[in-house]
Amino acid sequence: MRKPYREYKQFLTEKFGCRVHKISLDAGLTCPNRDGTAGTGGCIYCNARGSGTGAHERALSIREQIDNSMEYLRKRFKAEKFLAYFQSFSNTYAPLPRLKSLYEEALSVKDVVGITIGTRPDCVNEEILDYLAFLQKRTYLCLEYGLQSAHDRTLKIINRGHDVATFVKAVDATRRLNIPVCVHVILGLPGETEEDMLETAKFLAGLDIQAIKIHVLYVIKDTVLEQMYLKGQYKCLEREDYVRIAARFLACLPPHVVIQRVTGDPHRNELVAPSWTLEKQKNIAMLVDYMETNNLKQGSWFKKSFASISQALTGVSRNSKS
Protein backbone atom coordinates (compact mmCIF):
# COMPACT_ATOMS: atom_id res chain seq x y z
CA MET A 1 0.00 0.00 0.00
CA ARG A 2 1.28 3.46 -0.91
CA LYS A 3 2.09 5.75 2.00
CA PRO A 4 0.81 9.35 2.16
CA TYR A 5 4.40 10.44 1.62
CA ARG A 6 7.11 9.65 -0.95
CA GLU A 7 8.57 6.51 0.54
CA TYR A 8 12.28 5.71 0.10
CA LYS A 9 11.64 2.07 -0.72
CA GLN A 10 9.42 3.06 -3.61
CA PHE A 11 11.97 5.62 -4.85
CA LEU A 12 14.76 3.02 -4.92
CA THR A 13 12.60 0.45 -6.70
CA GLU A 14 11.66 2.99 -9.35
CA LYS A 15 15.28 4.05 -9.80
CA PHE A 16 16.93 0.63 -9.93
CA GLY A 17 14.05 -1.59 -11.06
CA CYS A 18 14.42 -4.04 -8.17
CA ARG A 19 14.45 -4.25 -4.37
CA VAL A 20 17.43 -2.24 -3.07
CA HIS A 21 18.48 -2.18 0.56
CA LYS A 22 20.96 -0.06 2.50
CA ILE A 23 23.83 -1.71 4.36
CA SER A 24 25.01 0.31 7.37
CA LEU A 25 28.80 0.53 7.59
CA ASP A 26 31.22 1.53 10.32
CA ALA A 27 34.40 2.95 8.81
CA GLY A 28 36.08 3.73 12.12
CA LEU A 29 35.94 7.49 11.60
CA THR A 30 35.19 10.12 14.21
CA CYS A 31 33.61 13.56 14.46
CA PRO A 32 34.98 17.09 14.98
CA ASN A 33 32.52 17.51 17.83
CA ARG A 34 34.14 14.57 19.62
CA ASP A 35 37.82 15.09 18.92
CA GLY A 36 37.69 18.70 20.13
CA THR A 37 37.95 20.44 16.75
CA ALA A 38 34.41 21.85 16.76
CA GLY A 39 33.33 21.29 20.33
CA THR A 40 33.66 19.07 23.36
CA GLY A 41 32.04 15.75 24.07
CA GLY A 42 29.77 15.50 21.06
CA CYS A 43 26.03 16.08 20.73
CA ILE A 44 24.10 15.51 23.94
CA TYR A 45 22.19 12.52 22.50
CA CYS A 46 25.19 10.73 20.99
CA ASN A 47 27.20 8.05 22.78
CA ALA A 48 30.64 6.65 21.99
CA ARG A 49 29.27 4.40 19.24
CA GLY A 50 27.87 7.32 17.27
CA SER A 51 24.91 5.33 15.92
CA GLY A 52 27.36 2.73 14.74
CA THR A 53 27.30 -1.03 14.63
CA GLY A 54 30.64 -1.55 16.37
CA ALA A 55 31.85 -3.49 13.33
CA HIS A 56 35.08 -1.52 13.07
CA GLU A 57 35.97 -2.38 16.66
CA ARG A 58 35.52 -6.02 15.70
CA ALA A 59 38.14 -5.47 13.00
CA LEU A 60 35.70 -6.05 10.14
CA SER A 61 36.68 -4.44 6.86
CA ILE A 62 34.16 -2.58 4.73
CA ARG A 63 33.95 -5.55 2.36
CA GLU A 64 33.43 -7.97 5.24
CA GLN A 65 30.65 -5.80 6.69
CA ILE A 66 28.91 -5.72 3.32
CA ASP A 67 29.31 -9.46 2.70
CA ASN A 68 27.99 -10.28 6.18
CA SER A 69 24.89 -8.13 5.67
CA MET A 70 24.07 -9.16 2.12
CA GLU A 71 23.17 -12.75 2.94
CA TYR A 72 20.73 -11.73 5.67
CA LEU A 73 19.13 -8.94 3.62
CA ARG A 74 18.64 -11.21 0.61
CA LYS A 75 16.77 -13.73 2.76
CA ARG A 76 14.88 -11.31 5.02
CA PHE A 77 13.86 -8.63 2.52
CA LYS A 78 14.41 -10.29 -0.87
CA ALA A 79 16.93 -7.55 -1.67
CA GLU A 80 18.70 -7.85 -5.01
CA LYS A 81 20.96 -4.78 -5.01
CA PHE A 82 22.52 -2.73 -2.22
CA LEU A 83 23.63 0.73 -1.21
CA ALA A 84 26.71 1.05 0.98
CA TYR A 85 25.68 3.42 3.76
CA PHE A 86 28.59 5.00 5.62
CA GLN A 87 26.66 5.73 8.81
CA SER A 88 28.78 5.93 11.95
CA PHE A 89 29.98 9.41 12.89
CA SER A 90 31.13 11.81 10.11
CA ASN A 91 32.11 9.97 6.97
CA THR A 92 33.82 12.79 5.12
CA TYR A 93 35.96 13.61 8.16
CA ALA A 94 39.27 12.12 7.05
CA PRO A 95 42.02 12.83 4.49
CA LEU A 96 40.75 12.35 0.95
CA PRO A 97 43.04 9.35 0.17
CA ARG A 98 41.51 7.43 3.07
CA LEU A 99 37.99 8.36 2.02
CA LYS A 100 38.69 7.25 -1.54
CA SER A 101 39.94 3.90 -0.27
CA LEU A 102 36.82 3.35 1.85
CA TYR A 103 34.35 4.32 -0.86
CA GLU A 104 36.13 2.36 -3.57
CA GLU A 105 36.25 -0.74 -1.37
CA ALA A 106 32.50 -0.58 -0.95
CA LEU A 107 31.82 -0.02 -4.64
CA SER A 108 34.06 -2.93 -5.62
CA VAL A 109 31.61 -5.41 -4.10
CA LYS A 110 29.27 -7.06 -6.58
CA ASP A 111 25.65 -5.85 -6.43
CA VAL A 112 26.54 -2.62 -4.62
CA VAL A 113 24.93 -0.04 -6.89
CA GLY A 114 25.80 3.12 -4.98
CA ILE A 115 26.87 4.75 -1.74
CA THR A 116 25.25 7.09 0.74
CA ILE A 117 27.46 9.07 3.07
CA GLY A 118 26.38 10.38 6.46
CA THR A 119 28.29 13.44 7.61
CA ARG A 120 28.13 16.94 9.10
CA PRO A 121 27.93 20.20 7.12
CA ASP A 122 31.20 21.34 8.67
CA CYS A 123 33.01 18.24 7.40
CA VAL A 124 33.08 18.90 3.67
CA ASN A 125 35.38 21.02 1.57
CA GLU A 126 35.88 21.76 -2.11
CA GLU A 127 38.36 18.90 -2.60
CA ILE A 128 36.02 16.29 -1.12
CA LEU A 129 32.96 17.58 -2.95
CA ASP A 130 34.82 17.64 -6.27
CA TYR A 131 35.78 13.99 -5.76
CA LEU A 132 32.21 13.02 -4.87
CA ALA A 133 30.96 14.81 -7.99
CA PHE A 134 33.45 12.77 -10.02
CA LEU A 135 32.44 9.56 -8.25
CA GLN A 136 28.73 10.00 -8.90
CA LYS A 137 29.39 9.98 -12.65
CA ARG A 138 29.85 6.22 -12.35
CA THR A 139 27.51 5.31 -9.51
CA TYR A 140 24.54 6.48 -7.46
CA LEU A 141 25.63 8.75 -4.60
CA CYS A 142 23.81 10.73 -1.92
CA LEU A 143 25.33 12.95 0.75
CA GLU A 144 23.43 12.96 4.07
CA TYR A 145 23.84 16.02 6.26
CA GLY A 146 22.86 16.11 9.90
CA LEU A 147 21.05 19.36 10.69
CA GLN A 148 18.57 18.28 13.42
CA SER A 149 16.96 21.71 13.80
CA ALA A 150 16.71 24.97 11.87
CA HIS A 151 17.11 26.94 15.12
CA ASP A 152 20.57 28.01 16.24
CA ARG A 153 19.41 28.21 19.86
CA THR A 154 18.53 24.51 19.72
CA LEU A 155 21.84 23.61 18.07
CA LYS A 156 23.61 25.27 21.00
CA ILE A 157 21.51 23.37 23.54
CA ILE A 158 22.33 20.03 21.93
CA ASN A 159 26.01 21.00 21.58
CA ARG A 160 25.91 20.50 17.84
CA GLY A 161 29.10 22.47 17.16
CA HIS A 162 27.92 24.27 14.02
CA ASP A 163 25.16 26.71 13.11
CA VAL A 164 22.39 26.68 10.53
CA ALA A 165 24.29 29.00 8.19
CA THR A 166 27.07 26.41 7.93
CA PHE A 167 24.48 23.86 6.87
CA VAL A 168 23.03 26.18 4.21
CA LYS A 169 26.48 26.83 2.74
CA ALA A 170 27.26 23.11 2.63
CA VAL A 171 23.97 22.34 0.88
CA ASP A 172 24.56 25.12 -1.65
CA ALA A 173 28.08 23.89 -2.41
CA THR A 174 26.88 20.30 -2.74
CA ARG A 175 23.97 21.12 -5.02
CA ARG A 176 26.11 23.32 -7.29
CA LEU A 177 27.85 20.05 -8.17
CA ASN A 178 24.49 18.30 -8.62
CA ILE A 179 25.13 15.90 -5.74
CA PRO A 180 21.84 14.75 -4.12
CA VAL A 181 21.35 15.84 -0.51
CA CYS A 182 19.46 14.10 2.29
CA VAL A 183 18.90 16.01 5.54
CA HIS A 184 18.54 14.51 9.03
CA VAL A 185 16.20 16.22 11.50
CA ILE A 186 15.09 15.28 15.01
CA LEU A 187 11.67 15.86 16.53
CA GLY A 188 11.43 16.42 20.28
CA LEU A 189 14.71 18.24 20.89
CA PRO A 190 15.01 20.03 24.27
CA GLY A 191 13.14 23.31 24.45
CA GLU A 192 11.43 22.99 21.08
CA THR A 193 7.71 23.50 20.63
CA GLU A 194 5.59 22.00 17.89
CA GLU A 195 5.73 25.37 16.13
CA ASP A 196 9.55 25.27 16.26
CA MET A 197 9.60 21.83 14.65
CA LEU A 198 7.21 22.85 11.90
CA GLU A 199 9.38 25.90 11.23
CA THR A 200 12.24 23.47 10.57
CA ALA A 201 10.03 21.68 8.04
CA LYS A 202 9.15 24.97 6.32
CA PHE A 203 12.81 25.98 6.32
CA LEU A 204 13.80 22.74 4.58
CA ALA A 205 10.92 23.10 2.13
CA GLY A 206 12.63 26.24 0.83
CA LEU A 207 15.96 24.53 0.12
CA ASP A 208 17.18 22.49 -2.81
CA ILE A 209 17.25 19.09 -1.11
CA GLN A 210 16.24 15.69 -2.41
CA ALA A 211 15.52 13.64 0.72
CA ILE A 212 14.85 13.88 4.45
CA LYS A 213 15.20 11.56 7.42
CA ILE A 214 12.90 12.33 10.34
CA HIS A 215 14.07 10.97 13.69
CA VAL A 216 12.37 11.17 17.06
CA LEU A 217 14.66 11.99 19.96
CA TYR A 218 15.18 9.08 22.31
CA VAL A 219 17.46 8.81 25.32
CA ILE A 220 20.29 6.30 25.19
CA LYS A 221 22.75 5.23 27.85
CA ASP A 222 25.99 7.05 28.55
CA THR A 223 24.96 10.40 27.10
CA VAL A 224 24.50 13.91 28.43
CA LEU A 225 20.84 13.58 27.49
CA GLU A 226 20.51 10.58 29.79
CA GLN A 227 21.72 12.69 32.72
CA MET A 228 19.29 15.46 31.79
CA TYR A 229 16.46 12.93 31.59
CA LEU A 230 17.29 11.34 34.96
CA LYS A 231 17.41 14.78 36.60
CA GLY A 232 14.03 15.71 35.16
CA GLN A 233 15.55 18.31 32.83
CA TYR A 234 14.25 16.67 29.67
CA LYS A 235 10.89 15.09 28.91
CA CYS A 236 10.48 12.78 25.92
CA LEU A 237 7.74 13.22 23.35
CA GLU A 238 4.66 11.10 23.90
CA ARG A 239 3.85 8.81 21.00
CA GLU A 240 0.64 10.67 20.14
CA ASP A 241 2.54 13.97 20.01
CA TYR A 242 5.21 12.49 17.75
CA VAL A 243 2.56 11.12 15.38
CA ARG A 244 0.77 14.46 15.14
CA ILE A 245 3.93 16.53 14.69
CA ALA A 246 5.51 14.13 12.19
CA ALA A 247 2.32 14.14 10.11
CA ARG A 248 2.22 17.92 10.04
CA PHE A 249 5.96 18.07 9.35
CA LEU A 250 5.43 15.90 6.26
CA ALA A 251 2.51 18.06 5.17
CA CYS A 252 4.83 21.08 5.02
CA LEU A 253 7.36 19.39 2.73
CA PRO A 254 7.27 19.57 -1.07
CA PRO A 255 5.86 16.41 -2.68
CA HIS A 256 9.05 15.55 -4.61
CA VAL A 257 11.30 15.15 -1.54
CA VAL A 258 12.00 11.49 -0.73
CA ILE A 259 11.24 10.50 2.88
CA GLN A 260 13.96 8.07 3.88
CA ARG A 261 12.81 7.68 7.48
CA VAL A 262 9.90 8.82 9.64
CA THR A 263 10.93 7.60 13.09
CA GLY A 264 13.93 6.59 15.17
CA ASP A 265 15.32 3.08 15.39
CA PRO A 266 17.19 2.71 18.70
CA HIS A 267 19.33 -0.20 19.82
CA ARG A 268 17.24 -2.08 22.38
CA ASN A 269 20.10 -2.61 24.81
CA GLU A 270 21.03 1.10 24.78
CA LEU A 271 17.58 2.67 25.07
CA VAL A 272 16.59 4.47 28.26
CA ALA A 273 13.37 6.14 27.06
CA PRO A 274 10.79 6.31 25.59
CA SER A 275 10.04 2.61 25.23
CA TRP A 276 7.51 3.17 22.44
CA THR A 277 10.30 4.06 20.01
CA LEU A 278 11.12 0.34 19.84
CA GLU A 279 7.78 -0.31 18.14
CA LYS A 280 8.80 0.98 14.73
CA GLN A 281 6.10 -0.63 12.62
CA LYS A 282 3.34 0.39 15.02
CA ASN A 283 4.61 3.96 15.03
CA ILE A 284 4.62 4.11 11.24
CA ALA A 285 1.13 2.58 11.11
CA MET A 286 -0.16 5.18 13.56
CA LEU A 287 1.44 7.97 11.52
CA VAL A 288 -0.15 6.76 8.30
CA ASP A 289 -3.51 6.34 10.01
CA TYR A 290 -3.34 9.87 11.46
CA MET A 291 -2.52 11.34 8.07
CA GLU A 292 -5.33 9.47 6.34
CA THR A 293 -7.86 10.29 9.07
CA ASN A 294 -6.97 13.97 8.93
CA ASN A 295 -6.77 14.10 5.14
CA LEU A 296 -3.06 14.92 5.17
CA LYS A 297 -0.34 13.89 2.78
CA GLN A 298 3.15 15.08 2.03
CA GLY A 299 2.85 18.51 0.43
CA SER A 300 -0.66 19.29 1.74
CA TRP A 301 0.58 22.48 3.40
CA PHE A 302 3.56 23.16 1.17
CA LYS A 303 3.89 26.71 -0.09
CA LYS A 304 6.64 28.14 -2.24
CA SER A 305 6.73 31.07 0.17
CA PHE A 306 8.48 28.75 2.62
CA ALA A 307 11.69 29.77 0.85
CA SER A 308 11.49 33.14 2.60
CA ILE A 309 11.31 31.33 5.94
CA SER A 310 14.59 29.59 5.11
CA GLN A 311 16.29 32.93 4.60
CA ALA A 312 14.69 34.50 7.67
CA LEU A 313 15.81 31.70 9.98
CA THR A 314 19.42 31.68 8.79
CA GLY A 315 20.05 35.22 7.63
CA VAL A 316 21.86 33.60 4.72
CA SER A 317 20.54 33.38 1.17
CA ARG A 318 20.20 29.81 -0.04
CA ASN A 319 21.78 31.01 -3.29
CA SER A 320 24.86 32.27 -1.51
CA LYS A 321 28.18 31.45 -3.18
CA SER A 322 30.20 32.12 -0.03
Coordinates of C-alpha atoms in Angstrom, one line a residue:
M1 CA 0.0 0.0 0.0
R2 CA 1.3 3.5 -0.9
K3 CA 2.1 5.8 2.0
P4 CA 0.8 9.3 2.2
Y5 CA 4.4 10.4 1.6
R6 CA 7.1 9.7 -0.9
E7 CA 8.6 6.5 0.5
Y8 CA 12.3 5.7 0.1
K9 CA 11.6 2.1 -0.7
Q10 CA 9.4 3.1 -3.6
F11 CA 12.0 5.6 -4.9
L12 CA 14.8 3.0 -4.9
T13 CA 12.6 0.4 -6.7
E14 CA 11.7 3.0 -9.4
K15 CA 15.3 4.0 -9.8
F16 CA 16.9 0.6 -9.9
G17 CA 14.1 -1.6 -11.1
C18 CA 14.4 -4.0 -8.2
R19 CA 14.5 -4.2 -4.4
V20 CA 17.4 -2.2 -3.1
H21 CA 18.5 -2.2 0.6
K22 CA 21.0 -0.1 2.5
I23 CA 23.8 -1.7 4.4
S24 CA 25.0 0.3 7.4
L25 CA 28.8 0.5 7.6
D26 CA 31.2 1.5 10.3
A27 CA 34.4 2.9 8.8
G28 CA 36.1 3.7 12.1
L29 CA 35.9 7.5 11.6
T30 CA 35.2 10.1 14.2
C31 CA 33.6 13.6 14.5
P32 CA 35.0 17.1 15.0
N33 CA 32.5 17.5 17.8
R34 CA 34.1 14.6 19.6
D35 CA 37.8 15.1 18.9
G36 CA 37.7 18.7 20.1
T37 CA 37.9 20.4 16.7
A38 CA 34.4 21.8 16.8
G39 CA 33.3 21.3 20.3
T40 CA 33.7 19.1 23.4
G41 CA 32.0 15.7 24.1
G42 CA 29.8 15.5 21.1
C43 CA 26.0 16.1 20.7
I44 CA 24.1 15.5 23.9
Y45 CA 22.2 12.5 22.5
C46 CA 25.2 10.7 21.0
N47 CA 27.2 8.0 22.8
A48 CA 30.6 6.7 22.0
R49 CA 29.3 4.4 19.2
G50 CA 27.9 7.3 17.3
S51 CA 24.9 5.3 15.9
G52 CA 27.4 2.7 14.7
T53 CA 27.3 -1.0 14.6
G54 CA 30.6 -1.6 16.4
A55 CA 31.8 -3.5 13.3
H56 CA 35.1 -1.5 13.1
E57 CA 36.0 -2.4 16.7
R58 CA 35.5 -6.0 15.7
A59 CA 38.1 -5.5 13.0
L60 CA 35.7 -6.1 10.1
S61 CA 36.7 -4.4 6.9
I62 CA 34.2 -2.6 4.7
R63 CA 33.9 -5.5 2.4
E64 CA 33.4 -8.0 5.2
Q65 CA 30.7 -5.8 6.7
I66 CA 28.9 -5.7 3.3
D67 CA 29.3 -9.5 2.7
N68 CA 28.0 -10.3 6.2
S69 CA 24.9 -8.1 5.7
M70 CA 24.1 -9.2 2.1
E71 CA 23.2 -12.8 2.9
Y72 CA 20.7 -11.7 5.7
L73 CA 19.1 -8.9 3.6
R74 CA 18.6 -11.2 0.6
K75 CA 16.8 -13.7 2.8
R76 CA 14.9 -11.3 5.0
F77 CA 13.9 -8.6 2.5
K78 CA 14.4 -10.3 -0.9
A79 CA 16.9 -7.6 -1.7
E80 CA 18.7 -7.9 -5.0
K81 CA 21.0 -4.8 -5.0
F82 CA 22.5 -2.7 -2.2
L83 CA 23.6 0.7 -1.2
A84 CA 26.7 1.0 1.0
Y85 CA 25.7 3.4 3.8
F86 CA 28.6 5.0 5.6
Q87 CA 26.7 5.7 8.8
S88 CA 28.8 5.9 12.0
F89 CA 30.0 9.4 12.9
S90 CA 31.1 11.8 10.1
N91 CA 32.1 10.0 7.0
T92 CA 33.8 12.8 5.1
Y93 CA 36.0 13.6 8.2
A94 CA 39.3 12.1 7.1
P95 CA 42.0 12.8 4.5
L96 CA 40.8 12.3 1.0
P97 CA 43.0 9.4 0.2
R98 CA 41.5 7.4 3.1
L99 CA 38.0 8.4 2.0
K100 CA 38.7 7.2 -1.5
S101 CA 39.9 3.9 -0.3
L102 CA 36.8 3.3 1.8
Y103 CA 34.3 4.3 -0.9
E104 CA 36.1 2.4 -3.6
E105 CA 36.3 -0.7 -1.4
A106 CA 32.5 -0.6 -1.0
L107 CA 31.8 0.0 -4.6
S108 CA 34.1 -2.9 -5.6
V109 CA 31.6 -5.4 -4.1
K110 CA 29.3 -7.1 -6.6
D111 CA 25.6 -5.9 -6.4
V112 CA 26.5 -2.6 -4.6
V113 CA 24.9 0.0 -6.9
G114 CA 25.8 3.1 -5.0
I115 CA 26.9 4.7 -1.7
T116 CA 25.2 7.1 0.7
I117 CA 27.5 9.1 3.1
G118 CA 26.4 10.4 6.5
T119 CA 28.3 13.4 7.6
R120 CA 28.1 16.9 9.1
P121 CA 27.9 20.2 7.1
D122 CA 31.2 21.3 8.7
C123 CA 33.0 18.2 7.4
V124 CA 33.1 18.9 3.7
N125 CA 35.4 21.0 1.6
E126 CA 35.9 21.8 -2.1
E127 CA 38.4 18.9 -2.6
I128 CA 36.0 16.3 -1.1
L129 CA 33.0 17.6 -2.9
D130 CA 34.8 17.6 -6.3
Y131 CA 35.8 14.0 -5.8
L132 CA 32.2 13.0 -4.9
A133 CA 31.0 14.8 -8.0
F134 CA 33.4 12.8 -10.0
L135 CA 32.4 9.6 -8.2
Q136 CA 28.7 10.0 -8.9
K137 CA 29.4 10.0 -12.7
R138 CA 29.9 6.2 -12.4
T139 CA 27.5 5.3 -9.5
Y140 CA 24.5 6.5 -7.5
L141 CA 25.6 8.7 -4.6
C142 CA 23.8 10.7 -1.9
L143 CA 25.3 12.9 0.8
E144 CA 23.4 13.0 4.1
Y145 CA 23.8 16.0 6.3
G146 CA 22.9 16.1 9.9
L147 CA 21.0 19.4 10.7
Q148 CA 18.6 18.3 13.4
S149 CA 17.0 21.7 13.8
A150 CA 16.7 25.0 11.9
H151 CA 17.1 26.9 15.1
D152 CA 20.6 28.0 16.2
R153 CA 19.4 28.2 19.9
T154 CA 18.5 24.5 19.7
L155 CA 21.8 23.6 18.1
K156 CA 23.6 25.3 21.0
I157 CA 21.5 23.4 23.5
I158 CA 22.3 20.0 21.9
N159 CA 26.0 21.0 21.6
R160 CA 25.9 20.5 17.8
G161 CA 29.1 22.5 17.2
H162 CA 27.9 24.3 14.0
D163 CA 25.2 26.7 13.1
V164 CA 22.4 26.7 10.5
A165 CA 24.3 29.0 8.2
T166 CA 27.1 26.4 7.9
F167 CA 24.5 23.9 6.9
V168 CA 23.0 26.2 4.2
K169 CA 26.5 26.8 2.7
A170 CA 27.3 23.1 2.6
V171 CA 24.0 22.3 0.9
D172 CA 24.6 25.1 -1.6
A173 CA 28.1 23.9 -2.4
T174 CA 26.9 20.3 -2.7
R175 CA 24.0 21.1 -5.0
R176 CA 26.1 23.3 -7.3
L177 CA 27.9 20.1 -8.2
N178 CA 24.5 18.3 -8.6
I179 CA 25.1 15.9 -5.7
P180 CA 21.8 14.7 -4.1
V181 CA 21.3 15.8 -0.5
C182 CA 19.5 14.1 2.3
V183 CA 18.9 16.0 5.5
H184 CA 18.5 14.5 9.0
V185 CA 16.2 16.2 11.5
I186 CA 15.1 15.3 15.0
L187 CA 11.7 15.9 16.5
G188 CA 11.4 16.4 20.3
L189 CA 14.7 18.2 20.9
P190 CA 15.0 20.0 24.3
G191 CA 13.1 23.3 24.4
E192 CA 11.4 23.0 21.1
T193 CA 7.7 23.5 20.6
E194 CA 5.6 22.0 17.9
E195 CA 5.7 25.4 16.1
D196 CA 9.6 25.3 16.3
M197 CA 9.6 21.8 14.7
L198 CA 7.2 22.9 11.9
E199 CA 9.4 25.9 11.2
T200 CA 12.2 23.5 10.6
A201 CA 10.0 21.7 8.0
K202 CA 9.1 25.0 6.3
F203 CA 12.8 26.0 6.3
L204 CA 13.8 22.7 4.6
A205 CA 10.9 23.1 2.1
G206 CA 12.6 26.2 0.8
L207 CA 16.0 24.5 0.1
D208 CA 17.2 22.5 -2.8
I209 CA 17.2 19.1 -1.1
Q210 CA 16.2 15.7 -2.4
A211 CA 15.5 13.6 0.7
I212 CA 14.9 13.9 4.5
K213 CA 15.2 11.6 7.4
I214 CA 12.9 12.3 10.3
H215 CA 14.1 11.0 13.7
V216 CA 12.4 11.2 17.1
L217 CA 14.7 12.0 20.0
Y218 CA 15.2 9.1 22.3
V219 CA 17.5 8.8 25.3
I220 CA 20.3 6.3 25.2
K221 CA 22.7 5.2 27.8
D222 CA 26.0 7.1 28.6
T223 CA 25.0 10.4 27.1
V224 CA 24.5 13.9 28.4
L225 CA 20.8 13.6 27.5
E226 CA 20.5 10.6 29.8
Q227 CA 21.7 12.7 32.7
M228 CA 19.3 15.5 31.8
Y229 CA 16.5 12.9 31.6
L230 CA 17.3 11.3 35.0
K231 CA 17.4 14.8 36.6
G232 CA 14.0 15.7 35.2
Q233 CA 15.6 18.3 32.8
Y234 CA 14.3 16.7 29.7
K235 CA 10.9 15.1 28.9
C236 CA 10.5 12.8 25.9
L237 CA 7.7 13.2 23.4
E238 CA 4.7 11.1 23.9
R239 CA 3.8 8.8 21.0
E240 CA 0.6 10.7 20.1
D241 CA 2.5 14.0 20.0
Y242 CA 5.2 12.5 17.8
V243 CA 2.6 11.1 15.4
R244 CA 0.8 14.5 15.1
I245 CA 3.9 16.5 14.7
A246 CA 5.5 14.1 12.2
A247 CA 2.3 14.1 10.1
R248 CA 2.2 17.9 10.0
F249 CA 6.0 18.1 9.4
L250 CA 5.4 15.9 6.3
A251 CA 2.5 18.1 5.2
C252 CA 4.8 21.1 5.0
L253 CA 7.4 19.4 2.7
P254 CA 7.3 19.6 -1.1
P255 CA 5.9 16.4 -2.7
H256 CA 9.0 15.6 -4.6
V257 CA 11.3 15.1 -1.5
V258 CA 12.0 11.5 -0.7
I259 CA 11.2 10.5 2.9
Q260 CA 14.0 8.1 3.9
R261 CA 12.8 7.7 7.5
V262 CA 9.9 8.8 9.6
T263 CA 10.9 7.6 13.1
G264 CA 13.9 6.6 15.2
D265 CA 15.3 3.1 15.4
P266 CA 17.2 2.7 18.7
H267 CA 19.3 -0.2 19.8
R268 CA 17.2 -2.1 22.4
N269 CA 20.1 -2.6 24.8
E270 CA 21.0 1.1 24.8
L271 CA 17.6 2.7 25.1
V272 CA 16.6 4.5 28.3
A273 CA 13.4 6.1 27.1
P274 CA 10.8 6.3 25.6
S275 CA 10.0 2.6 25.2
W276 CA 7.5 3.2 22.4
T277 CA 10.3 4.1 20.0
L278 CA 11.1 0.3 19.8
E279 CA 7.8 -0.3 18.1
K280 CA 8.8 1.0 14.7
Q281 CA 6.1 -0.6 12.6
K282 CA 3.3 0.4 15.0
N283 CA 4.6 4.0 15.0
I284 CA 4.6 4.1 11.2
A285 CA 1.1 2.6 11.1
M286 CA -0.2 5.2 13.6
L287 CA 1.4 8.0 11.5
V288 CA -0.2 6.8 8.3
D289 CA -3.5 6.3 10.0
Y290 CA -3.3 9.9 11.5
M291 CA -2.5 11.3 8.1
E292 CA -5.3 9.5 6.3
T293 CA -7.9 10.3 9.1
N294 CA -7.0 14.0 8.9
N295 CA -6.8 14.1 5.1
L296 CA -3.1 14.9 5.2
K297 CA -0.3 13.9 2.8
Q298 CA 3.2 15.1 2.0
G299 CA 2.9 18.5 0.4
S300 CA -0.7 19.3 1.7
W301 CA 0.6 22.5 3.4
F302 CA 3.6 23.2 1.2
K303 CA 3.9 26.7 -0.1
K304 CA 6.6 28.1 -2.2
S305 CA 6.7 31.1 0.2
F306 CA 8.5 28.8 2.6
A307 CA 11.7 29.8 0.8
S308 CA 11.5 33.1 2.6
I309 CA 11.3 31.3 5.9
S310 CA 14.6 29.6 5.1
Q311 CA 16.3 32.9 4.6
A312 CA 14.7 34.5 7.7
L313 CA 15.8 31.7 10.0
T314 CA 19.4 31.7 8.8
G315 CA 20.0 35.2 7.6
V316 CA 21.9 33.6 4.7
S317 CA 20.5 33.4 1.2
R318 CA 20.2 29.8 0.0
N319 CA 21.8 31.0 -3.3
S320 CA 24.9 32.3 -1.5
K321 CA 28.2 31.5 -3.2
S322 CA 30.2 32.1 0.0

